[in-house]
Each structure stands twice: as C-alpha cells, then as structure tokens.
Coordinates of C-alpha atoms in Angstrom, one line a residue:
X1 CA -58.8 -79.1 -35.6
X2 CA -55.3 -79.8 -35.5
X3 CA -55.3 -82.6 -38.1
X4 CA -57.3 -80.7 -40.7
X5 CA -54.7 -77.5 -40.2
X6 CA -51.9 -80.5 -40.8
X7 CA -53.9 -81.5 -44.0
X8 CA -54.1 -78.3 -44.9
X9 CA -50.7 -77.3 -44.5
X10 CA -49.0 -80.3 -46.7
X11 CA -52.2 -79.5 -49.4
X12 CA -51.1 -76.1 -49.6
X13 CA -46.5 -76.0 -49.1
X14 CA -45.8 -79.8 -50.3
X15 CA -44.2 -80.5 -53.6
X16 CA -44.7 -76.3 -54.2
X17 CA -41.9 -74.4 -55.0
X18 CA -43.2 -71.7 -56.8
X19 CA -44.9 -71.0 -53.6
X20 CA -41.6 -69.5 -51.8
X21 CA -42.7 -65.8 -51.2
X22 CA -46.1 -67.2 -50.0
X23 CA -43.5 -69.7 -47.4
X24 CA -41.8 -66.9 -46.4
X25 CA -44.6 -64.9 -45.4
X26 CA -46.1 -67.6 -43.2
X27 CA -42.6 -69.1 -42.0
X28 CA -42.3 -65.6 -40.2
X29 CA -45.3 -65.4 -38.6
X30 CA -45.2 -68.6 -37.5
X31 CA -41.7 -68.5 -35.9
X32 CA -42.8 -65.3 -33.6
X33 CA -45.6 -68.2 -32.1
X34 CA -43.8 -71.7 -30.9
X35 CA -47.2 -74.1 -30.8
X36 CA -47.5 -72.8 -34.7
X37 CA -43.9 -73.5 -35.2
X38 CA -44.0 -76.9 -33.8
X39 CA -47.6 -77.8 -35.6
X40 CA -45.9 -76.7 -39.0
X41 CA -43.1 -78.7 -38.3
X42 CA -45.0 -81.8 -37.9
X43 CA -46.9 -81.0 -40.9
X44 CA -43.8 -80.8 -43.2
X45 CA -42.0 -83.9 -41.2
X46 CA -39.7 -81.6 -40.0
X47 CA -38.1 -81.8 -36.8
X48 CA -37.5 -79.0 -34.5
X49 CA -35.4 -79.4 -31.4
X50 CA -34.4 -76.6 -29.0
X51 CA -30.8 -76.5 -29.1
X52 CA -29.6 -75.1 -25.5
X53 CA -26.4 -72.6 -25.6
X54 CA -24.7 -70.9 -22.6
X55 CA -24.4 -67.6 -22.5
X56 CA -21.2 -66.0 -23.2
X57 CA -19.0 -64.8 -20.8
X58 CA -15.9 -63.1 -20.6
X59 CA -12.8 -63.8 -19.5
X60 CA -10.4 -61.1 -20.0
X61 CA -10.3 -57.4 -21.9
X62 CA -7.8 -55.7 -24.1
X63 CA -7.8 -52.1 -25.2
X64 CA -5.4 -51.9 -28.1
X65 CA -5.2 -50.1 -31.8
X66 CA -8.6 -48.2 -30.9
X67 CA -10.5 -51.6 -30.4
X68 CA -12.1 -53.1 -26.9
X69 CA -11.8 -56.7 -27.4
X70 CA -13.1 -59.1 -24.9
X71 CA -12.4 -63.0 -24.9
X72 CA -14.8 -65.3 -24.1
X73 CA -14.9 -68.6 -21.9
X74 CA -15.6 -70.4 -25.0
X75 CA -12.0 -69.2 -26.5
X76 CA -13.5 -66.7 -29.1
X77 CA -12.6 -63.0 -28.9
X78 CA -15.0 -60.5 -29.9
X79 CA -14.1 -56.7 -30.5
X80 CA -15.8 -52.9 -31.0
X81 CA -14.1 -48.9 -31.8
X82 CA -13.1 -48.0 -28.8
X83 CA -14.9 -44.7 -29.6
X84 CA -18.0 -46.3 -28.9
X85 CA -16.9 -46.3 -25.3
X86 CA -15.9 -42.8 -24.5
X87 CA -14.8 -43.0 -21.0
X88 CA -12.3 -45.9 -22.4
X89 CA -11.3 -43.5 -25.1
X90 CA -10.0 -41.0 -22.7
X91 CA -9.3 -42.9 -19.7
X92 CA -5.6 -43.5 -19.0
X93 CA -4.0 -47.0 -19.4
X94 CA -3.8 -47.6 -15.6
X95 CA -7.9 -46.5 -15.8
X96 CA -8.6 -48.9 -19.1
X97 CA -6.3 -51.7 -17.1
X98 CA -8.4 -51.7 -13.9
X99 CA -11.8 -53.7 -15.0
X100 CA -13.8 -56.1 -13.2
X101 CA -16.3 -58.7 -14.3
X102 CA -20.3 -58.7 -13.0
X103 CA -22.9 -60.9 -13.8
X104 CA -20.5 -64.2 -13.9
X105 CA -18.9 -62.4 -16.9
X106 CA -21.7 -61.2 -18.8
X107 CA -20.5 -57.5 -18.1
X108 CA -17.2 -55.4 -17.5
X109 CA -16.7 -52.7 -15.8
X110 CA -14.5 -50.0 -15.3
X111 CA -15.3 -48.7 -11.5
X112 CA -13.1 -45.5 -11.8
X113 CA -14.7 -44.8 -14.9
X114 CA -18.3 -45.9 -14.0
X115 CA -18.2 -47.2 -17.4
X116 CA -20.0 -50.9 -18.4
X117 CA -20.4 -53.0 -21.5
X118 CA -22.5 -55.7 -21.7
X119 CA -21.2 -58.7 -24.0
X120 CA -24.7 -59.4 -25.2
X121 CA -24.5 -55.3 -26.5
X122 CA -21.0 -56.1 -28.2
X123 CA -22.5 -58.8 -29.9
X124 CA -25.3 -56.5 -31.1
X125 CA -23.1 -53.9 -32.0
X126 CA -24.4 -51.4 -30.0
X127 CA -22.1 -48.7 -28.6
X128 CA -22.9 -47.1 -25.2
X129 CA -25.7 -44.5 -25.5
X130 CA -24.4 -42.2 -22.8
X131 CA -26.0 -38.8 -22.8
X132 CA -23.7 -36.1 -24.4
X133 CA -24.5 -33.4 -21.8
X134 CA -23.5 -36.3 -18.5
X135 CA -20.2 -37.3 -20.7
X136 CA -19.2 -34.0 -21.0
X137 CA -19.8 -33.2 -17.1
X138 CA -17.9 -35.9 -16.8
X139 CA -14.9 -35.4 -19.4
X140 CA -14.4 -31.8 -17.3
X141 CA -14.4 -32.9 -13.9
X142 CA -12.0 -35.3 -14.7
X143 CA -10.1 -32.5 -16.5
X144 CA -10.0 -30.6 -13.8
X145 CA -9.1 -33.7 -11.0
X146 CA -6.1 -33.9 -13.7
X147 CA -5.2 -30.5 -13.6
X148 CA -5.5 -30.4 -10.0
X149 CA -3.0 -33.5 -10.2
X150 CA -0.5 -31.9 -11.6
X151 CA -0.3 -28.3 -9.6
X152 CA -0.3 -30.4 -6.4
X153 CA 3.0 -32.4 -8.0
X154 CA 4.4 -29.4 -9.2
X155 CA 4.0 -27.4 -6.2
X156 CA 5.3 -30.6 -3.9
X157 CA 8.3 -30.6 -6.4
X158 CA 8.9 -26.3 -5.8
X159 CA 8.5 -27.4 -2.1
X160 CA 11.4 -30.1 -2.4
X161 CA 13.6 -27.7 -4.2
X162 CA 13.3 -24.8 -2.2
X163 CA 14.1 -26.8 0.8
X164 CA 17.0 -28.6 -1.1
X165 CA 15.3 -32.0 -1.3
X166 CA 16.0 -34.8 -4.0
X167 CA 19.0 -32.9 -6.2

C-alpha cells in the first residue's frame, strides 16, 4: 500500500509545476498528520528532520516608553504596549520593578499586582484578556489603598507638627 501511494505521489507532483494550488492543498493537510508528512517526503526525496529548540526563557524585564520588554536566555529581547498589561500600566515603578520568574522563565510575574505574562503569549501577540468588570474592582481598591496611603501620611505629618516634631 505504501509503495503504490509513493508511486502515485511522484506520478501525480513530479516534474508539475503548474500543479502548485493542487500542492498546496495537499501540503496542508498532510502537514496537520506526521506518518503522511514523512511518506510524502520520501516520495519527493525529501528529507524531513525534527529540528529540536528550547523553549525561551527570560531573563530580565523592562518597562519603559509604554513597552514591556523581556530578554531572553538566548540574548534576544522581545517587547508588547504596555497597555496590553493593565495592572503594569497603572502600577507604580517600585510595583512594575518587583517581578519574579515561574516556570524556569517561561512566565513573570508581578506578585503585588497578581499580574502574569507568559513569553509563549508575547510571542503570539496576545495581550492579557483580563475581564473588565475584575480590572476595574481592582483599579478601585487599589485607589482607595492609595488614598488611604496618603490620609494616614498626612495625618502622621499633622501629628508631628502639632507636637513640634521634625521642623
């Protein structure tokens, strides 16, 4: 069986070039099946090898001129908007500065942010597909921890003054 499909594979592609669309057509569905792949490959005398890559991984993160760009082990740099991250995008440098790597480098996070990016989603250009309604639960709380913040500072600083502390 698998001779006469050979034979009928070089009768049908060899020497035919005005056979591309025809090619194409096949080429794809054979690709989505490797024992096809490899049985049309020895039909045409082609050779197909596996070729095995690692993973990327990061190393280190920058947030800078509304990008997120991440370097990678293998010394290339890889970046996305920043507003596709919107916890990045408001987060304060000390917040955008305190990341951590998980999964060996294959993700960062930000753990006072509960934000994440994969790599393998930066690569795909996908941005984060937070729900709008948790993000903006989220965007007040943190409002209002900031606000909060701030009253307690400026009421310690009333405190200090009244009682004629730090002038």
């Amino acid at each position: 069986m698998r001779d006469e499909f050979i034979a009928w594979l070089r009768e049908k592609y060899a020497y035919a070039p005005n056979r591309i669309d025809e090619w194409e057509a096949c080429s794809y569905e054979i690709e989505e099946v490797p024992a096809l792949r490899d049985i049309f490959a020895d039909a045409l005398g082609l050779r197909v090898e596996a070729i095995e890559t690692e993973a990327p991984r990061v190393t280190g993160v920058e947030i800078s001129s509304g990008r997120v760009t991440a370097h990678l082990i293998d010394g290339r740099m890889i970046s996305a908007p920043l507003i596709w991250y919107p916890r990045l995008a408001h987060a304060t440098p000390d917040e955008r500065n305190g990341w951590e790597l998980r999964g060996g480098g294959q993700r960062v996070h930000w753990p006072d942010l509960d934000e994440e990016i994969s790599i393998e989603g930066m690569l795909a250009g996908q941005p984060v597909g937070e729900n709008r309604r948790l993000f903006s639960d989220w965007l007040e709380a943190i409002k209002a921890v900031k606000g909060m913040e701030i009253f307690e500072e400026r009421q310690a600083e009333e405190k200090k003054a009244e009682a004629g502390i730090g002038s």
